[in-house]
Coordinates of C-alpha atoms and ligand atoms in Angstrom, one line a residue:
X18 CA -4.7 -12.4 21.9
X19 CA -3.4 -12.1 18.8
X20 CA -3.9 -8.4 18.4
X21 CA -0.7 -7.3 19.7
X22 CA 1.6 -9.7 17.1
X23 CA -0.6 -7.3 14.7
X24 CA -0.1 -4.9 15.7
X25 CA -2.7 -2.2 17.8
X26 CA -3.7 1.6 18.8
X27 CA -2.2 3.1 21.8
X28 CA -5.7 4.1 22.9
X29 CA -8.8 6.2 21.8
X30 CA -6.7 9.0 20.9
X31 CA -4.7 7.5 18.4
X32 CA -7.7 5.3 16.7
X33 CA -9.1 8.8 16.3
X34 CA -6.5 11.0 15.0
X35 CA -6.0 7.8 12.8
X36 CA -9.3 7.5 11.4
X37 CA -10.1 11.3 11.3
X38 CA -6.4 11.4 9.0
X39 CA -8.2 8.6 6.8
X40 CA -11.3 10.5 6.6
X41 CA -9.7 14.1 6.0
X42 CA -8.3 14.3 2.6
X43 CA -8.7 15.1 -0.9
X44 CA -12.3 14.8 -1.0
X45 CA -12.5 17.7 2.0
X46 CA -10.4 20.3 0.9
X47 CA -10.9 19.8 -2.9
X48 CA -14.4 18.4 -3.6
X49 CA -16.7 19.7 -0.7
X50 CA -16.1 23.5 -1.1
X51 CA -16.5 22.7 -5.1
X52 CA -19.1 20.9 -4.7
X53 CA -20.9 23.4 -1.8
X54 CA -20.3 26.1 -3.9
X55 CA -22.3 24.5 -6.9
X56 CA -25.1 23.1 -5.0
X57 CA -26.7 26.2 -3.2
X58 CA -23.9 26.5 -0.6
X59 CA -25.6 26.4 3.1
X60 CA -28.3 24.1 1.9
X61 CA -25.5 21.2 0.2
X62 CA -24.0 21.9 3.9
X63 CA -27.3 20.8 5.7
X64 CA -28.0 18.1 3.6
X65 CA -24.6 17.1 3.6
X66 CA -24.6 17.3 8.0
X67 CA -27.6 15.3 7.8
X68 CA -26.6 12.8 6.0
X69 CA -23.1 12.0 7.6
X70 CA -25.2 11.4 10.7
X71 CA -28.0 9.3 9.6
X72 CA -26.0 7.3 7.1
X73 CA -22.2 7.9 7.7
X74 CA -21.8 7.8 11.6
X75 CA -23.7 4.5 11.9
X76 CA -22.1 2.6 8.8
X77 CA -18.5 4.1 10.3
X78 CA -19.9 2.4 13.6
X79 CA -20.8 -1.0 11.8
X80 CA -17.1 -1.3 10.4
X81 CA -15.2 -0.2 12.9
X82 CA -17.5 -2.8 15.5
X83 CA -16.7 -6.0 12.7
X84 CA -13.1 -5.1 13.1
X85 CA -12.7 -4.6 16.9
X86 CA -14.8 -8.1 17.0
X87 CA -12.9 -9.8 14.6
X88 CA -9.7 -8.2 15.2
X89 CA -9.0 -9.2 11.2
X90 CA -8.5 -7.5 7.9
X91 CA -11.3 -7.3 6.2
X92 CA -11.5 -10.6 4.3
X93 CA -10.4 -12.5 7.3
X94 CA -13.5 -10.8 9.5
X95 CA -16.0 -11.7 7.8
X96 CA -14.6 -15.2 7.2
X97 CA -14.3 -15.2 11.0
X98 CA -18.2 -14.0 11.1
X99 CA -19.8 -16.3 8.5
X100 CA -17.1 -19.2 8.0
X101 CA -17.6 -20.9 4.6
X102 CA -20.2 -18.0 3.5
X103 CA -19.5 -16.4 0.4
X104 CA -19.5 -12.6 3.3
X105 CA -15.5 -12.9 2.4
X106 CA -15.8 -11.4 -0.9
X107 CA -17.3 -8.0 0.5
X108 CA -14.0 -8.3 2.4
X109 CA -12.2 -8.9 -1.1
X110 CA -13.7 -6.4 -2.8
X111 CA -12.8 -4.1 -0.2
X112 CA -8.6 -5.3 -0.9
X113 CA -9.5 -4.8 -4.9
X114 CA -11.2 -1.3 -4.4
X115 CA -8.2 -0.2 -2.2
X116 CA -5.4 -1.2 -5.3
X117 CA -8.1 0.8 -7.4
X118 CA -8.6 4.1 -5.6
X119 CA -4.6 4.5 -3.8
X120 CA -3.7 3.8 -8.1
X121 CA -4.9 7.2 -8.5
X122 CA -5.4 9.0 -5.4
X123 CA -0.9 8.8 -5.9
X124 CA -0.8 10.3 -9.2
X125 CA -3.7 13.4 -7.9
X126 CA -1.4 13.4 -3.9
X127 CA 2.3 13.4 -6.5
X128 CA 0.3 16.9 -8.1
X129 CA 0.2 18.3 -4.8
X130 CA 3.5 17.4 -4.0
X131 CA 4.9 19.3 -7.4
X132 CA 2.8 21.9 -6.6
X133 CA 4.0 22.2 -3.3
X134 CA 7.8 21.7 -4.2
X135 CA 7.3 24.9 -6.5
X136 CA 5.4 27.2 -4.1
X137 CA 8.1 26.0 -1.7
X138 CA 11.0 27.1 -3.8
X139 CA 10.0 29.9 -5.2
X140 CA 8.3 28.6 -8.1
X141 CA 5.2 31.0 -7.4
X142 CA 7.3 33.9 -8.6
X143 CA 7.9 32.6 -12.1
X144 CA 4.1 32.1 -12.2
X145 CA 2.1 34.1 -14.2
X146 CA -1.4 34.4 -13.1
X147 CA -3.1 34.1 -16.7
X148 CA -0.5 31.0 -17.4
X149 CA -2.0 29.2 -14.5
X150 CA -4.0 26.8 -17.1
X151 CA -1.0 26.3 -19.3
X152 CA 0.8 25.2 -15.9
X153 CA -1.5 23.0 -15.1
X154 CA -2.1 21.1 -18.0
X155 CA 1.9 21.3 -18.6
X156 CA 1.7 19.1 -15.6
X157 CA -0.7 16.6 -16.4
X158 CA 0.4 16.4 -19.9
X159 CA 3.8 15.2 -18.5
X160 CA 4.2 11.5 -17.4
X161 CA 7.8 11.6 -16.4
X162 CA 7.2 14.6 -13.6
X163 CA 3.9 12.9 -13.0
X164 CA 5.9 10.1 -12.3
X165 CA 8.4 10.9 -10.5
X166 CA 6.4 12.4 -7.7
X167 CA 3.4 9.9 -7.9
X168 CA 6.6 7.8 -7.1
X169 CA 8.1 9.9 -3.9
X170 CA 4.4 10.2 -2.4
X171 CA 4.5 6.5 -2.9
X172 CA 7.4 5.9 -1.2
X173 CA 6.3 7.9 1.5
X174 CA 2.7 6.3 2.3
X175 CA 4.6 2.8 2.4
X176 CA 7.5 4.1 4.4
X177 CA 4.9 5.0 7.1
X178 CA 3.1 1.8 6.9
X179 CA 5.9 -0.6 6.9
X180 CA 6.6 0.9 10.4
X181 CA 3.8 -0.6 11.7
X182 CA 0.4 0.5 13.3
X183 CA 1.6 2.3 16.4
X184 CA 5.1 3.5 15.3
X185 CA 4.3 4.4 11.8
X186 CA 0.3 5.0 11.2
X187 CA -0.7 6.2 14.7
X188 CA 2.9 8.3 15.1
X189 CA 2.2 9.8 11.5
X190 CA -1.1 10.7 12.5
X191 CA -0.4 12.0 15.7
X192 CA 2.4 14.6 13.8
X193 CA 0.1 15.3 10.8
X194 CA -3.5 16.1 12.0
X195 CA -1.8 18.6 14.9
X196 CA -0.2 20.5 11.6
X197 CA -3.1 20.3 9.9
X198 CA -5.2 22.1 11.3
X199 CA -2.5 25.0 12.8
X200 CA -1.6 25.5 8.9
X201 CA -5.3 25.9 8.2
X202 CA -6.2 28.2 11.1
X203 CA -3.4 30.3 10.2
X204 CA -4.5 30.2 6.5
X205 CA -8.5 31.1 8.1
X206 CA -6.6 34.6 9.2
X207 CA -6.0 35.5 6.5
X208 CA -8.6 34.7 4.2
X209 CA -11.3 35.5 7.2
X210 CA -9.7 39.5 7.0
X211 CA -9.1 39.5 2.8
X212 CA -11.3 41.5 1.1
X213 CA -13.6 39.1 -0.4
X214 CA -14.8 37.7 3.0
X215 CA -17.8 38.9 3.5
X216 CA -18.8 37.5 0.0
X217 CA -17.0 34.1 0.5
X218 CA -18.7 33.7 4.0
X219 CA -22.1 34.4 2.2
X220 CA -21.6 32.2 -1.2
X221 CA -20.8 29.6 1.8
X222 CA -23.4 30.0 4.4
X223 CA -26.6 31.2 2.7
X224 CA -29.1 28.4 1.8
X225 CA -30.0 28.6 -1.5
X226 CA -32.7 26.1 -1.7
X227 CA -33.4 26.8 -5.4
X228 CA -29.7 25.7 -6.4
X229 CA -29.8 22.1 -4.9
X230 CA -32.2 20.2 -6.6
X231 CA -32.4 16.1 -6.1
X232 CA -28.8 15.9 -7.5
X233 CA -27.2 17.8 -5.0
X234 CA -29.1 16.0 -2.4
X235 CA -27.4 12.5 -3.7
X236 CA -23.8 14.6 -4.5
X237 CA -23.9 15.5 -0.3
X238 CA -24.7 11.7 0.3
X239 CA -21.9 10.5 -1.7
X240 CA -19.6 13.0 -0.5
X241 CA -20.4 12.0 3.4
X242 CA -19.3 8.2 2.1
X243 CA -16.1 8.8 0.4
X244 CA -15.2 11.6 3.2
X245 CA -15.3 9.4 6.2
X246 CA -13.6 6.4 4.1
X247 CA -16.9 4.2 4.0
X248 CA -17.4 1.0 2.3
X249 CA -13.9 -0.5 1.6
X250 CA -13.0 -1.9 4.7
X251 CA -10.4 0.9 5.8
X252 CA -12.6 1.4 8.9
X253 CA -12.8 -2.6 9.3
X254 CA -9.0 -2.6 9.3
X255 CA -8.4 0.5 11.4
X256 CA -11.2 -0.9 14.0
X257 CA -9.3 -3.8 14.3
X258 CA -6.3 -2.5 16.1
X259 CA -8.4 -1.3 19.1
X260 CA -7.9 -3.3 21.7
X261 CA -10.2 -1.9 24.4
X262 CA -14.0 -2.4 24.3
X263 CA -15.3 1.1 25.1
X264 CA -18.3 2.2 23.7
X265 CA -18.2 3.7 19.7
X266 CA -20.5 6.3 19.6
X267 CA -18.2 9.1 21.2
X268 CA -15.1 8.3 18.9
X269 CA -17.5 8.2 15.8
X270 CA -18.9 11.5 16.2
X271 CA -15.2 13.3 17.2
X272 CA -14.1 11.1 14.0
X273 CA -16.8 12.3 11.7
X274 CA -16.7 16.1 13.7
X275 CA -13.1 16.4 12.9
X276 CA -13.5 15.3 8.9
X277 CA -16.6 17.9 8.6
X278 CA -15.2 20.6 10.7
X279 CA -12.3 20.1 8.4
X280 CA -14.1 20.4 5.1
X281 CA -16.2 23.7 6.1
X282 CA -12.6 25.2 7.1
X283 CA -11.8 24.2 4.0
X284 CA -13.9 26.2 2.2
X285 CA -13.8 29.3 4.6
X286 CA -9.9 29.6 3.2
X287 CA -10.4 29.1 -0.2
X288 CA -13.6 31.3 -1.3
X289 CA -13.1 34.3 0.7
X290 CA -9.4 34.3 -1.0
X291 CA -11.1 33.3 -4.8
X292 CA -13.8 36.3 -3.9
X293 CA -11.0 38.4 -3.1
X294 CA -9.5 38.8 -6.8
X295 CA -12.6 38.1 -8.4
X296 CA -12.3 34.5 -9.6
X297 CA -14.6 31.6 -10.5
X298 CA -15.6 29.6 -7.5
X299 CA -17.4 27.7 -8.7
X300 CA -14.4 26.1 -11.4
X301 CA -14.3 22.1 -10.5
X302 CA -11.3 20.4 -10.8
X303 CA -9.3 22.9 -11.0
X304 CA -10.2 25.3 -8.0
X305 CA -7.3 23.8 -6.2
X306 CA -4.6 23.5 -9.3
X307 CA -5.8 26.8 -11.1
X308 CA -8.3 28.9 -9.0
X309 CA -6.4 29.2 -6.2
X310 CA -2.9 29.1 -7.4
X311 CA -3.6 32.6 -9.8
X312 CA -5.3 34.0 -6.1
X313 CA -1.4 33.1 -4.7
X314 CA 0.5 34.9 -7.4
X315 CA -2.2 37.7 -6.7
X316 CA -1.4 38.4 -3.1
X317 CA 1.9 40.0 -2.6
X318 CA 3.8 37.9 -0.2
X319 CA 2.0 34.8 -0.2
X320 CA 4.6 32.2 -1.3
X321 CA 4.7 31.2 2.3
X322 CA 0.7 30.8 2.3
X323 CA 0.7 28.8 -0.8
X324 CA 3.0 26.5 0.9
X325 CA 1.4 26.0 3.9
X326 CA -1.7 25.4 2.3
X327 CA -0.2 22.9 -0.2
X328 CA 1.7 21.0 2.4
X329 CA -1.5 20.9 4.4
X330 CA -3.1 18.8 1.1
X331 CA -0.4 17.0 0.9
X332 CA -0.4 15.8 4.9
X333 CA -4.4 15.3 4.0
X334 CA -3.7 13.4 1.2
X335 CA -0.7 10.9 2.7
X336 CA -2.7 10.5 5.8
X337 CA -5.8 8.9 3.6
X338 CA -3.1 7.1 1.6
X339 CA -1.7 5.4 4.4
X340 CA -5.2 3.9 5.5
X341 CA -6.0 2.5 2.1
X342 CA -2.6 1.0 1.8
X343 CA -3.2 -0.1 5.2
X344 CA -5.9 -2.4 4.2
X345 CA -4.2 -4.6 1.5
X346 CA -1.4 -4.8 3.7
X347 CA -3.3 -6.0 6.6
X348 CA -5.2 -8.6 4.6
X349 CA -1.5 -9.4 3.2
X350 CA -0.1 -10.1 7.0
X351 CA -2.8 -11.7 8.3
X352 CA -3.9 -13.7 5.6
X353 CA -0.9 -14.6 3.5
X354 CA 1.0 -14.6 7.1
X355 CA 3.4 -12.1 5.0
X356 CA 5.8 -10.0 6.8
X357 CA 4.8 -6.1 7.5
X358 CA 7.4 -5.1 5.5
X359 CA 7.2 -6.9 2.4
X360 CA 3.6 -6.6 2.2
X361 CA 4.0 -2.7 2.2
X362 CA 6.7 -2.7 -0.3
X363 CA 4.8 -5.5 -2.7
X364 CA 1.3 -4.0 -2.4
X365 CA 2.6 -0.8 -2.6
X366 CA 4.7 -1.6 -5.7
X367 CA 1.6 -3.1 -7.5
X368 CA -0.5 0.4 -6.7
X369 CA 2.4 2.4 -8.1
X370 CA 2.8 0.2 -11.3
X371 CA -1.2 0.0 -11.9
X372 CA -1.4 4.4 -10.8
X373 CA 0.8 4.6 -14.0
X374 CA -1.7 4.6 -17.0
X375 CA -3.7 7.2 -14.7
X376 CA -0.4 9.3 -14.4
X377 CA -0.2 8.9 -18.5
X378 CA -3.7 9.0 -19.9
X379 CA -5.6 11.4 -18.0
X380 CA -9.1 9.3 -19.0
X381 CA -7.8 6.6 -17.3
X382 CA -7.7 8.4 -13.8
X383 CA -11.0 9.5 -14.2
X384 CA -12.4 6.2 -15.5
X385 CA -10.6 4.3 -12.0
X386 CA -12.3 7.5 -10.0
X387 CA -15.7 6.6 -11.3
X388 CA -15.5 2.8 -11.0
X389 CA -15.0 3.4 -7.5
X390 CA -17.4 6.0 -6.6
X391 CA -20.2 4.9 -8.7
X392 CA -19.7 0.9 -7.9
X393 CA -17.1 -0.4 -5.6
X394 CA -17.5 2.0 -2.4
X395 CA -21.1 2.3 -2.7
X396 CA -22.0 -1.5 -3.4
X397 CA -19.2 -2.1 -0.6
X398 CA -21.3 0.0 1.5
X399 CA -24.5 -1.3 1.0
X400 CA -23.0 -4.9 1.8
X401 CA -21.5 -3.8 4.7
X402 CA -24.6 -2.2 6.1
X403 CA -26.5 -5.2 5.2
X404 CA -24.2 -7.6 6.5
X405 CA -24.3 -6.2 10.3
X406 CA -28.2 -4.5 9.9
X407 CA -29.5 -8.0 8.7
X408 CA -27.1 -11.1 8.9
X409 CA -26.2 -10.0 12.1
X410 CA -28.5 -11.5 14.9
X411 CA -30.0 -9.0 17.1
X412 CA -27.9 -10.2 19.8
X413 CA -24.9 -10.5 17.9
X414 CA -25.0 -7.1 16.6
X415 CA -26.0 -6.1 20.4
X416 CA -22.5 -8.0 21.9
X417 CA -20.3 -6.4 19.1
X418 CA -21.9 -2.8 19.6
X419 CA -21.5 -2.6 23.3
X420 CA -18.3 -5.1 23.7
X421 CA -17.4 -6.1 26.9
X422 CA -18.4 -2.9 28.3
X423 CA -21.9 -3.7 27.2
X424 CA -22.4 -0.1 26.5
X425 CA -25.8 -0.1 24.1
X426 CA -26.5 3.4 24.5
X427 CA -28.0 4.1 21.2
X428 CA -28.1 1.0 20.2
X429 CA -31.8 0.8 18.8
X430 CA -31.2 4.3 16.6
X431 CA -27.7 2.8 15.3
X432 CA -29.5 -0.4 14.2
X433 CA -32.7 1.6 12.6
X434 CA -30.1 3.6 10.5
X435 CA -28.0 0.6 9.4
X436 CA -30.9 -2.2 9.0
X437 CA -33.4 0.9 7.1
X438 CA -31.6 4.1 6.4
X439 CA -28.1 3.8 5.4
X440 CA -29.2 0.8 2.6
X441 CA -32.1 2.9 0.9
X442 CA -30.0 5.6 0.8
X443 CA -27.1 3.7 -0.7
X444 CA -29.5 2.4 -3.2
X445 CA -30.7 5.4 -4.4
X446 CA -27.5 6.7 -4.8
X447 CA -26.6 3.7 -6.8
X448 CA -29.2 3.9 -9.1
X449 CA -29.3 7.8 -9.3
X450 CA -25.1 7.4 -10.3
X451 CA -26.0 4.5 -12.7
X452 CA -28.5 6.8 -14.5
X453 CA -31.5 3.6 -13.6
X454 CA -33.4 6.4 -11.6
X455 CA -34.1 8.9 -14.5
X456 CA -33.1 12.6 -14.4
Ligands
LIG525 N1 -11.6 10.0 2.8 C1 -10.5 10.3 2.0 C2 -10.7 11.7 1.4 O1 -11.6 12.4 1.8 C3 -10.3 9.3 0.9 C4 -10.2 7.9 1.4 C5 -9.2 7.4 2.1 C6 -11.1 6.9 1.2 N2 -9.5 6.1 2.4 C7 -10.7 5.8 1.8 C8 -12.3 6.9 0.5 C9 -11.4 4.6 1.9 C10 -13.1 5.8 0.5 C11 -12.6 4.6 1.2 O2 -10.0 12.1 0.5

């Protein structure tokens, strides 16, 4: 009933592209190839498969079911699922964490955007390849530019937002993923006939057992979490626009398919191109700002590349910034019965103002970055998975799972992993990131 005065999907299609533009983002094209290339490359991968389906497909199942039963943000859902029961503050913490990670995830989306903007006008010329460093830390050491186009990415997420669910989220998503993944297939030709492909495929695809160790096992957990968007609610919020009760399993795999298949293209551009000119792969933060760059002004010709495969970020990046934006404004509308508009504009003027200090005092990026990881997405998480794995009655997790359609296929695995699997490993995780669980 009142899902349409919300606001809703068009259909399957759209909650897909949407979600799978939530999931796709920094963390894929950035972090997964880093961190595959540090922790024994094929055997991260595997671990990394395993444990987006044992842990992340069913916990992307248990918020997307509380938001198509509740149709609610994610306060309001679990208000509507345990009224009077302190549940609500999972939802709350859900609205805080989203303020805390879009703070920063604008300052790290406005560097792409500069970055971009300079490969697009010719900036890549002007480059030298040993400068690269300088550049980049010429960039981070400068607020106003910081700034400025933390502040234009900003505009842009809440421009898209305050258009509404189907005509600015969906219609975004529909435009973006499409580009997406034609910019990176044609980046894959190229890098796939470069020179250093052979090596890049095998530094990618060969298990190295040796290399992964029990703290790339809990690095390829946490990277399946904050990849498909777990554990804040954005998959409460987008689940709540879908207004049809077909079954979940389907969109959950194409959703979490999409985000992987993503990340290992990812990584099949960028080390075949870094193995090409004989550069670091394994280089952390700044294989995307540093590594890759110097591999640009490298290649004769390959302004053009270096855009595509900035804007590409950039599209990945605005696409994850819309959903988390898209989670305080929900709770804004339905909750605080404030218009669409003005929630977008407020909330999104509050994330800009607090993604300042992190724009100015590079700690403080990093400090917001590991409050989240380490505490509010995975304690979020393991709420969440307890919440529908053990305060949910059988039969009430059975109604929401199948909907009207009363499809349970899969039901008693999906359960299993969210009552057992996906809360041990979130705990371990937890402890293993807090230091509480030795080595
Ligand atoms: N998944 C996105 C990425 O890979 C980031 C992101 C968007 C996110 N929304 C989220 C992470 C919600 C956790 C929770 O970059």
């Amino acid at each position: 009933m009142g899902g349409s005065s919300r606001g809703s999907w068009t259909g399957h299609v759209g909650f897909v592209l949407a979600a799978a533009g939530s999931a796709i983002g920094l963390g894929n094209i950035w972090m997964f190839p880093y961190r595959t290339g540090q922790n024994g490359g094929a055997a991260f991968v595997l671990v990394y498969l395993a444990a987006v389906i044992a842990v992340g497909v069913p916990l992307l199942m248990a918020e997307v079911l509380i938001g198509r039963t509740t149709r609610r943000n994610p306060v309001g859902a679990f208000r509507e699922l345990r009224p009077g029961s302190p549940w609500l503050l999972v939802g709350a913490l859900g609205v805080i964490t989203g303020f805390v990670i879009l703070s920063y995830y604008g300052v790290v989306a406005g560097w792409v955007a500069d970055y971009t903007w300079r490969m697009a006008t010719g900036g890549l010329a002007t480059l030298e390849t040993a400068g690269m460093q300088e550049s980049f830390e010429a960039l981070v050491g400068d607020p106003v530019r910081q700034v400025a186009w933390q502040a234009g990415f900003m505009v842009a997420t809440i421009l898209v937002v305050s258009r509404g669910v189907e005509g600015g989220i969906e219609l975004a998503s529909k435009v973006l993923m499409p580009l997406l993944f034609a910019f990176i297939l044609v980046l894959l030709g190229y890098s796939l006939t470069s020179a250093g492909a052979k090596q890049g495929l095998e530094f990618l695809f060969s298990p190295r057992f040796g290399e992964l160790g029990w703290d790339g096992v809990l690095a390829a957990l946490g990277q399946a979490f904050f990849s498909l968007s777990l554990g804040m609610g954005a998959m409460i919020t987008y689940g709540s626009y879908l207004e049809d009760d077909r079954g979940l399993i389907g969109p959950a795999f194409m959703i979490a398919g999409m985000d992987t298949l993503l990340a290992i293209l990812a990584g099949l551009v960028i080390f075949p191109l870094v193995f090409s000119f004989g550069l670091e792969p394994g280089a952390g933060p700044g294989l995307i700002f540093v590594t890759l760059p110097k591999v640009f002004t490298l290649m004769p010709g390959s302004a053009f590349l270096a855009t595509l495969f900035f804007a590409l970020v950039l599209f990945a990046a605005l696409t994850s910034a819309i959903s988390l934006l898209e989670v305080v404004v929900a709770f804004l509308v339905d909750e605080g019965g404030v218009g669409r508009s003005a929630a977008s504009w407020g909330a999104g003027g509050i994330i800009f103002a607090l993604g300042i200090p992190s724009a100015v005092f590079p700690g403080f990026l990093d400090g917001a970055d590991a409050i989240a990881n380490k505490y509010l997405l995975p304690g979020g998480g393991l709420l969440i998975a307890l919440f529908v794995g053990w305060f949910f009655s059988r039969e009430d997790a059975a109604r929401a799972y199948g909907g009207q359609s009363g499809d349970d296929s899969g039901f008693e695995l999906w359960r299993f992993c969210v009552r057992f699997f996906a809360p041990v490993a979130v705990v371990v995780i937890m402890l293993k990131s807090l230091g509480l669980l030795g080595g």
